[in-house]
């Protein structure tokens, strides 16, 4: 039986409870064997914007994922040269799993609605089954329009449900998970303002941020 692998890529600057909770809920709902958290080494979307060094983002993820047997941290994007493009990462993952893995690519609705700006984004729909997670402030009703406009007119909604199917591309699901309004941007801002981030990140990550003086400066 091929493994069912959830893939959650991001900058994770820093990892927060929103990331952890979607990993947990999707794993449960779709019966995933593994959820791979993949920090981008060279994020293509953050040009001109300072991002904390990879080593810090990695260390915070390592602490946050600790203790969850399904969660795994992947250095695949650090091992690849150049920008961290999701299409290249998914191609490489499929190579590494050699047909023994079925990939589910988890994206927040905010990121999904920006997908058309990603390099070779249409190939994503051949490489992995997309799982779109709600994010406060973004309307799931836009998913269908986005799919048929930007990817293929042949995507159709299955029954009354939230799965979109296609004759040759992989299905896209919109799952209803707990909506947590937390973002990394919010956490960086709170730290800069000297305010509390307790309960928005796991305690080890909170301590790490303070001990290493992260996010105190305006980038
Ligand atoms: P930033 O505020 O710096 O843009 P972020 O909080 O969106 O960061 P990322 O590391 O960029 O975090 O996100 C990685 C993935 O996780 C993206 O697909 C994003 O949409 C999703 N995501 C992040 N936070 C949440 C959340 N609270 N609920 C659902 N999805 C989320």
mmCIF file of C-alpha atoms and ligand atoms in Angstrom:
data_model
loop_
_atom_site.group_PDB
_atom_site.id
_atom_site.type_symbol
_atom_site.label_atom_id
_atom_site.label_comp_id
_atom_site.label_asym_id
_atom_site.label_seq_id
_atom_site.Cartn_x
_atom_site.Cartn_y
_atom_site.Cartn_z
ATOM 1 C CA UNK A 1 0.000 0.000 0.000
ATOM 2 C CA UNK A 2 1.461 3.394 -0.939
ATOM 3 C CA UNK A 3 1.914 5.754 1.951
ATOM 4 C CA UNK A 4 -0.392 8.720 2.147
ATOM 5 C CA UNK A 5 1.853 11.737 2.563
ATOM 6 C CA UNK A 6 0.712 15.205 3.498
ATOM 7 C CA UNK A 7 3.059 17.971 2.388
ATOM 8 C CA UNK A 8 2.986 21.354 4.072
ATOM 9 C CA UNK A 9 5.507 23.782 2.651
ATOM 10 C CA UNK A 10 6.052 27.268 3.962
ATOM 11 C CA UNK A 11 8.464 29.838 5.229
ATOM 12 C CA UNK A 12 7.605 28.968 8.846
ATOM 13 C CA UNK A 13 8.983 32.277 10.087
ATOM 14 C CA UNK A 14 8.074 31.159 12.732
ATOM 15 C CA UNK A 15 5.985 27.958 12.872
ATOM 16 C CA UNK A 16 2.769 28.587 14.833
ATOM 17 C CA UNK A 17 -0.274 26.693 16.103
ATOM 18 C CA UNK A 18 -2.161 27.317 12.831
ATOM 19 C CA UNK A 19 0.405 25.186 10.946
ATOM 20 C CA UNK A 20 0.379 22.440 13.562
ATOM 21 C CA UNK A 21 -3.359 22.240 13.817
ATOM 22 C CA UNK A 22 -3.946 21.958 10.053
ATOM 23 C CA UNK A 23 -1.346 19.171 9.919
ATOM 24 C CA UNK A 24 -3.120 17.319 12.707
ATOM 25 C CA UNK A 25 -6.656 17.782 11.389
ATOM 26 C CA UNK A 26 -5.863 16.910 7.770
ATOM 27 C CA UNK A 27 -3.902 13.829 8.861
ATOM 28 C CA UNK A 28 -6.923 12.655 10.815
ATOM 29 C CA UNK A 29 -9.532 13.494 8.172
ATOM 30 C CA UNK A 30 -7.633 11.983 5.230
ATOM 31 C CA UNK A 31 -5.926 9.151 7.111
ATOM 32 C CA UNK A 32 -2.415 10.356 6.293
ATOM 33 C CA UNK A 33 0.568 8.266 7.374
ATOM 34 C CA UNK A 34 2.981 11.207 7.455
ATOM 35 C CA UNK A 35 2.781 14.969 7.342
ATOM 36 C CA UNK A 36 5.993 16.423 5.957
ATOM 37 C CA UNK A 37 6.751 19.981 6.994
ATOM 38 C CA UNK A 38 9.049 21.511 4.404
ATOM 39 C CA UNK A 39 10.645 24.863 5.220
ATOM 40 C CA UNK A 40 11.704 26.763 2.122
ATOM 41 C CA UNK A 41 15.400 27.460 1.925
ATOM 42 C CA UNK A 42 15.071 30.298 -0.609
ATOM 43 C CA UNK A 43 11.420 31.407 -0.606
ATOM 44 C CA UNK A 44 10.517 32.746 -4.072
ATOM 45 C CA UNK A 45 7.667 34.891 -2.712
ATOM 46 C CA UNK A 46 9.661 36.761 -0.138
ATOM 47 C CA UNK A 47 11.985 38.644 -2.489
ATOM 48 C CA UNK A 48 13.160 41.859 -0.924
ATOM 49 C CA UNK A 49 11.709 40.803 2.414
ATOM 50 C CA UNK A 50 13.976 39.639 5.219
ATOM 51 C CA UNK A 51 13.376 36.087 6.357
ATOM 52 C CA UNK A 52 14.996 34.599 9.468
ATOM 53 C CA UNK A 53 17.955 32.329 8.650
ATOM 54 C CA UNK A 54 17.028 28.791 7.687
ATOM 55 C CA UNK A 55 18.817 27.376 10.752
ATOM 56 C CA UNK A 56 16.507 29.276 13.130
ATOM 57 C CA UNK A 57 13.325 28.371 11.232
ATOM 58 C CA UNK A 58 14.466 24.734 11.120
ATOM 59 C CA UNK A 59 15.225 24.600 14.831
ATOM 60 C CA UNK A 60 11.832 26.079 15.761
ATOM 61 C CA UNK A 61 10.075 23.552 13.524
ATOM 62 C CA UNK A 62 12.084 20.720 15.027
ATOM 63 C CA UNK A 63 10.923 21.705 18.514
ATOM 64 C CA UNK A 64 7.310 22.267 17.459
ATOM 65 C CA UNK A 65 6.945 18.909 15.663
ATOM 66 C CA UNK A 66 8.579 16.941 18.433
ATOM 67 C CA UNK A 67 6.283 14.339 19.987
ATOM 68 C CA UNK A 68 3.837 13.944 17.101
ATOM 69 C CA UNK A 69 4.588 10.563 15.518
ATOM 70 C CA UNK A 70 3.035 11.526 12.160
ATOM 71 C CA UNK A 71 4.874 14.816 11.789
ATOM 72 C CA UNK A 72 8.225 14.828 10.003
ATOM 73 C CA UNK A 73 10.580 17.642 9.185
ATOM 74 C CA UNK A 74 12.061 17.558 5.697
ATOM 75 C CA UNK A 75 15.234 19.263 4.481
ATOM 76 C CA UNK A 76 14.428 18.517 0.853
ATOM 77 C CA UNK A 77 14.378 22.211 -0.150
ATOM 78 C CA UNK A 78 17.694 22.870 1.570
ATOM 79 C CA UNK A 79 19.215 20.023 -0.421
ATOM 80 C CA UNK A 80 17.986 21.468 -3.716
ATOM 81 C CA UNK A 81 19.839 24.297 -5.462
ATOM 82 C CA UNK A 82 18.158 27.563 -6.392
ATOM 83 C CA UNK A 83 14.764 28.923 -5.393
ATOM 84 C CA UNK A 84 12.350 26.703 -3.480
ATOM 85 C CA UNK A 85 9.679 26.054 -6.095
ATOM 86 C CA UNK A 86 6.916 23.688 -4.951
ATOM 87 C CA UNK A 87 6.738 21.961 -8.339
ATOM 88 C CA UNK A 88 10.408 20.972 -8.112
ATOM 89 C CA UNK A 89 9.990 19.856 -4.515
ATOM 90 C CA UNK A 90 6.998 17.651 -5.332
ATOM 91 C CA UNK A 91 8.786 16.159 -8.350
ATOM 92 C CA UNK A 92 11.739 15.287 -6.152
ATOM 93 C CA UNK A 93 9.554 13.878 -3.390
ATOM 94 C CA UNK A 94 7.821 11.603 -5.855
ATOM 95 C CA UNK A 95 11.209 10.440 -7.085
ATOM 96 C CA UNK A 96 12.307 9.738 -3.517
ATOM 97 C CA UNK A 97 9.163 7.765 -2.695
ATOM 98 C CA UNK A 98 9.447 5.857 -6.017
ATOM 99 C CA UNK A 99 5.737 5.249 -6.452
ATOM 100 C CA UNK A 100 5.305 4.246 -2.807
ATOM 101 C CA UNK A 101 3.740 7.537 -1.822
ATOM 102 C CA UNK A 102 0.611 9.475 -2.691
ATOM 103 C CA UNK A 103 1.097 13.177 -2.054
ATOM 104 C CA UNK A 104 -1.490 15.540 -0.633
ATOM 105 C CA UNK A 105 -0.344 19.125 -0.903
ATOM 106 C CA UNK A 106 -1.777 21.237 1.919
ATOM 107 C CA UNK A 107 -2.274 24.940 1.274
ATOM 108 C CA UNK A 108 -4.101 27.654 3.139
ATOM 109 C CA UNK A 109 -6.830 29.388 1.148
ATOM 110 C CA UNK A 110 -4.755 32.602 1.047
ATOM 111 C CA UNK A 111 -1.881 30.759 -0.637
ATOM 112 C CA UNK A 112 -4.224 28.781 -2.919
ATOM 113 C CA UNK A 113 -5.761 31.947 -4.375
ATOM 114 C CA UNK A 114 -2.229 33.144 -5.240
ATOM 115 C CA UNK A 115 -1.185 29.876 -6.869
ATOM 116 C CA UNK A 116 -1.325 31.295 -10.384
ATOM 117 C CA UNK A 117 1.742 33.393 -9.508
ATOM 118 C CA UNK A 118 3.800 30.293 -8.620
ATOM 119 C CA UNK A 119 6.306 28.871 -11.096
ATOM 120 C CA UNK A 120 4.675 26.218 -13.359
ATOM 121 C CA UNK A 121 1.760 26.031 -10.940
ATOM 122 C CA UNK A 122 -0.417 23.982 -13.279
ATOM 123 C CA UNK A 123 1.876 21.005 -12.875
ATOM 124 C CA UNK A 124 1.063 20.963 -9.158
ATOM 125 C CA UNK A 125 -2.341 19.517 -10.071
ATOM 126 C CA UNK A 126 -0.675 16.496 -11.687
ATOM 127 C CA UNK A 127 1.852 15.892 -8.938
ATOM 128 C CA UNK A 128 -0.321 16.054 -5.822
ATOM 129 C CA UNK A 129 -3.890 16.178 -4.723
ATOM 130 C CA UNK A 130 -4.418 19.660 -3.329
ATOM 131 C CA UNK A 131 -6.055 20.131 0.049
ATOM 132 C CA UNK A 132 -7.205 23.684 0.670
ATOM 133 C CA UNK A 133 -7.658 24.850 4.253
ATOM 134 C CA UNK A 134 -9.855 27.767 5.273
ATOM 135 C CA UNK A 135 -8.249 30.957 6.504
ATOM 136 C CA UNK A 136 -10.219 33.741 8.136
ATOM 137 C CA UNK A 137 -10.832 36.579 5.707
ATOM 138 C CA UNK A 138 -10.746 34.352 2.595
ATOM 139 C CA UNK A 139 -13.947 33.032 1.023
ATOM 140 C CA UNK A 140 -13.978 29.310 0.057
ATOM 141 C CA UNK A 141 -16.598 30.142 -2.578
ATOM 142 C CA UNK A 142 -13.715 31.455 -4.729
ATOM 143 C CA UNK A 143 -12.106 28.020 -5.025
ATOM 144 C CA UNK A 144 -14.319 26.752 -7.824
ATOM 145 C CA UNK A 145 -13.939 29.921 -9.921
ATOM 146 C CA UNK A 146 -10.193 29.903 -9.427
ATOM 147 C CA UNK A 147 -9.881 26.254 -10.497
ATOM 148 C CA UNK A 148 -11.953 26.581 -13.644
ATOM 149 C CA UNK A 149 -10.397 29.923 -14.634
ATOM 150 C CA UNK A 150 -6.728 29.316 -13.858
ATOM 151 C CA UNK A 151 -6.283 25.540 -14.043
ATOM 152 C CA UNK A 152 -8.889 23.773 -16.167
ATOM 153 C CA UNK A 153 -12.538 24.217 -17.136
ATOM 154 C CA UNK A 154 -12.958 20.494 -16.707
ATOM 155 C CA UNK A 155 -12.785 20.662 -12.921
ATOM 156 C CA UNK A 156 -16.270 19.974 -11.555
ATOM 157 C CA UNK A 157 -17.673 19.814 -8.064
ATOM 158 C CA UNK A 158 -18.472 16.287 -6.943
ATOM 159 C CA UNK A 159 -22.114 16.195 -5.795
ATOM 160 C CA UNK A 160 -22.827 18.796 -3.162
ATOM 161 C CA UNK A 161 -19.457 18.206 -1.587
ATOM 162 C CA UNK A 162 -16.236 20.080 -1.419
ATOM 163 C CA UNK A 163 -14.194 17.839 -3.686
ATOM 164 C CA UNK A 164 -13.449 18.986 -7.225
ATOM 165 C CA UNK A 165 -12.681 16.258 -9.733
ATOM 166 C CA UNK A 166 -11.099 16.264 -13.167
ATOM 167 C CA UNK A 167 -10.763 13.631 -15.919
ATOM 168 C CA UNK A 168 -6.955 13.711 -15.932
ATOM 169 C CA UNK A 169 -5.767 15.956 -13.089
ATOM 170 C CA UNK A 170 -5.851 15.046 -9.402
ATOM 171 C CA UNK A 171 -8.811 15.959 -7.184
ATOM 172 C CA UNK A 172 -8.788 19.167 -5.158
ATOM 173 C CA UNK A 173 -10.399 19.130 -1.731
ATOM 174 C CA UNK A 174 -11.567 21.947 0.413
ATOM 175 C CA UNK A 175 -11.593 20.726 4.013
ATOM 176 C CA UNK A 176 -13.278 22.450 6.865
ATOM 177 C CA UNK A 177 -10.727 22.656 9.642
ATOM 178 C CA UNK A 178 -10.706 24.792 12.747
ATOM 179 C CA UNK A 179 -10.055 28.326 11.540
ATOM 180 C CA UNK A 180 -7.255 29.902 13.484
ATOM 181 C CA UNK A 181 -6.551 33.497 12.609
ATOM 182 C CA UNK A 182 -2.901 33.271 13.619
ATOM 183 C CA UNK A 183 -0.130 34.082 11.110
ATOM 184 C CA UNK A 184 3.654 34.355 11.244
ATOM 185 C CA UNK A 185 3.321 38.026 10.305
ATOM 186 C CA UNK A 186 1.224 38.609 13.424
ATOM 187 C CA UNK A 187 3.771 36.852 15.629
ATOM 188 C CA UNK A 188 6.704 38.837 14.235
ATOM 189 C CA UNK A 189 4.723 42.041 14.780
ATOM 190 C CA UNK A 190 3.824 41.162 18.372
ATOM 191 C CA UNK A 191 7.458 40.390 19.210
ATOM 192 C CA UNK A 192 8.587 43.664 17.646
ATOM 193 C CA UNK A 193 6.025 45.497 19.773
ATOM 194 C CA UNK A 194 7.224 43.700 22.901
ATOM 195 C CA UNK A 195 3.875 41.939 23.292
ATOM 196 C CA UNK A 196 3.032 38.373 24.268
ATOM 197 C CA UNK A 197 3.037 35.469 21.792
ATOM 198 C CA UNK A 198 2.150 32.882 24.425
ATOM 199 C CA UNK A 199 -0.369 30.264 23.142
ATOM 200 C CA UNK A 200 0.180 31.318 19.517
ATOM 201 C CA UNK A 201 3.331 29.227 19.296
ATOM 202 C CA UNK A 202 4.402 26.227 21.362
ATOM 203 C CA UNK A 203 6.287 27.143 24.569
ATOM 204 C CA UNK A 204 9.681 25.930 23.255
ATOM 205 C CA UNK A 205 9.340 28.147 20.189
ATOM 206 C CA UNK A 206 8.379 31.127 22.316
ATOM 207 C CA UNK A 207 11.481 30.607 24.473
ATOM 208 C CA UNK A 208 13.679 30.129 21.403
ATOM 209 C CA UNK A 209 12.461 33.386 19.830
ATOM 210 C CA UNK A 210 13.196 35.334 22.985
ATOM 211 C CA UNK A 211 16.518 33.633 23.740
ATOM 212 C CA UNK A 212 17.790 34.350 20.227
ATOM 213 C CA UNK A 213 16.377 37.854 19.982
ATOM 214 C CA UNK A 214 14.431 37.015 16.819
ATOM 215 C CA UNK A 215 11.985 39.464 15.216
ATOM 216 C CA UNK A 216 12.894 42.382 17.441
ATOM 217 C CA UNK A 217 14.048 44.562 14.568
ATOM 218 C CA UNK A 218 11.787 46.000 11.882
ATOM 219 C CA UNK A 219 12.702 44.264 8.626
HETATM 220 P P1 LIG B 1 3.290 34.912 6.819
HETATM 221 O O1 LIG B 1 2.339 35.605 7.746
HETATM 222 O O2 LIG B 1 4.736 35.221 7.067
HETATM 223 O O3 LIG B 1 2.906 35.051 5.357
HETATM 224 P P2 LIG B 1 2.018 32.325 7.318
HETATM 225 O O4 LIG B 1 1.459 32.402 8.697
HETATM 226 O O5 LIG B 1 1.057 32.447 6.165
HETATM 227 O O6 LIG B 1 3.219 33.342 7.144
HETATM 228 P P3 LIG B 1 3.577 30.289 5.992
HETATM 229 O O7 LIG B 1 4.773 29.596 6.527
HETATM 230 O O8 LIG B 1 3.779 31.248 4.889
HETATM 231 O O9 LIG B 1 2.820 30.980 7.243
HETATM 232 O O10 LIG B 1 2.456 29.238 5.599
HETATM 233 C C1 LIG B 1 2.672 27.936 5.112
HETATM 234 C C2 LIG B 1 1.326 27.361 4.675
HETATM 235 O O11 LIG B 1 0.456 27.249 5.824
HETATM 236 C C3 LIG B 1 0.558 28.211 3.652
HETATM 237 O O12 LIG B 1 -0.116 27.347 2.760
HETATM 238 C C4 LIG B 1 -0.437 28.975 4.514
HETATM 239 O O13 LIG B 1 -1.577 29.366 3.780
HETATM 240 C C5 LIG B 1 -0.767 27.935 5.579
HETATM 241 N N1 LIG B 1 -1.188 28.559 6.837
HETATM 242 C C6 LIG B 1 -0.450 29.343 7.640
HETATM 243 N N2 LIG B 1 -1.150 29.721 8.709
HETATM 244 C C7 LIG B 1 -2.374 29.152 8.599
HETATM 245 C C8 LIG B 1 -3.576 29.183 9.399
HETATM 246 N N3 LIG B 1 -3.648 29.884 10.519
HETATM 247 N N4 LIG B 1 -4.649 28.484 8.957
HETATM 248 C C9 LIG B 1 -4.593 27.781 7.783
HETATM 249 N N5 LIG B 1 -3.494 27.719 6.997
HETATM 250 C C10 LIG B 1 -2.403 28.389 7.391
#
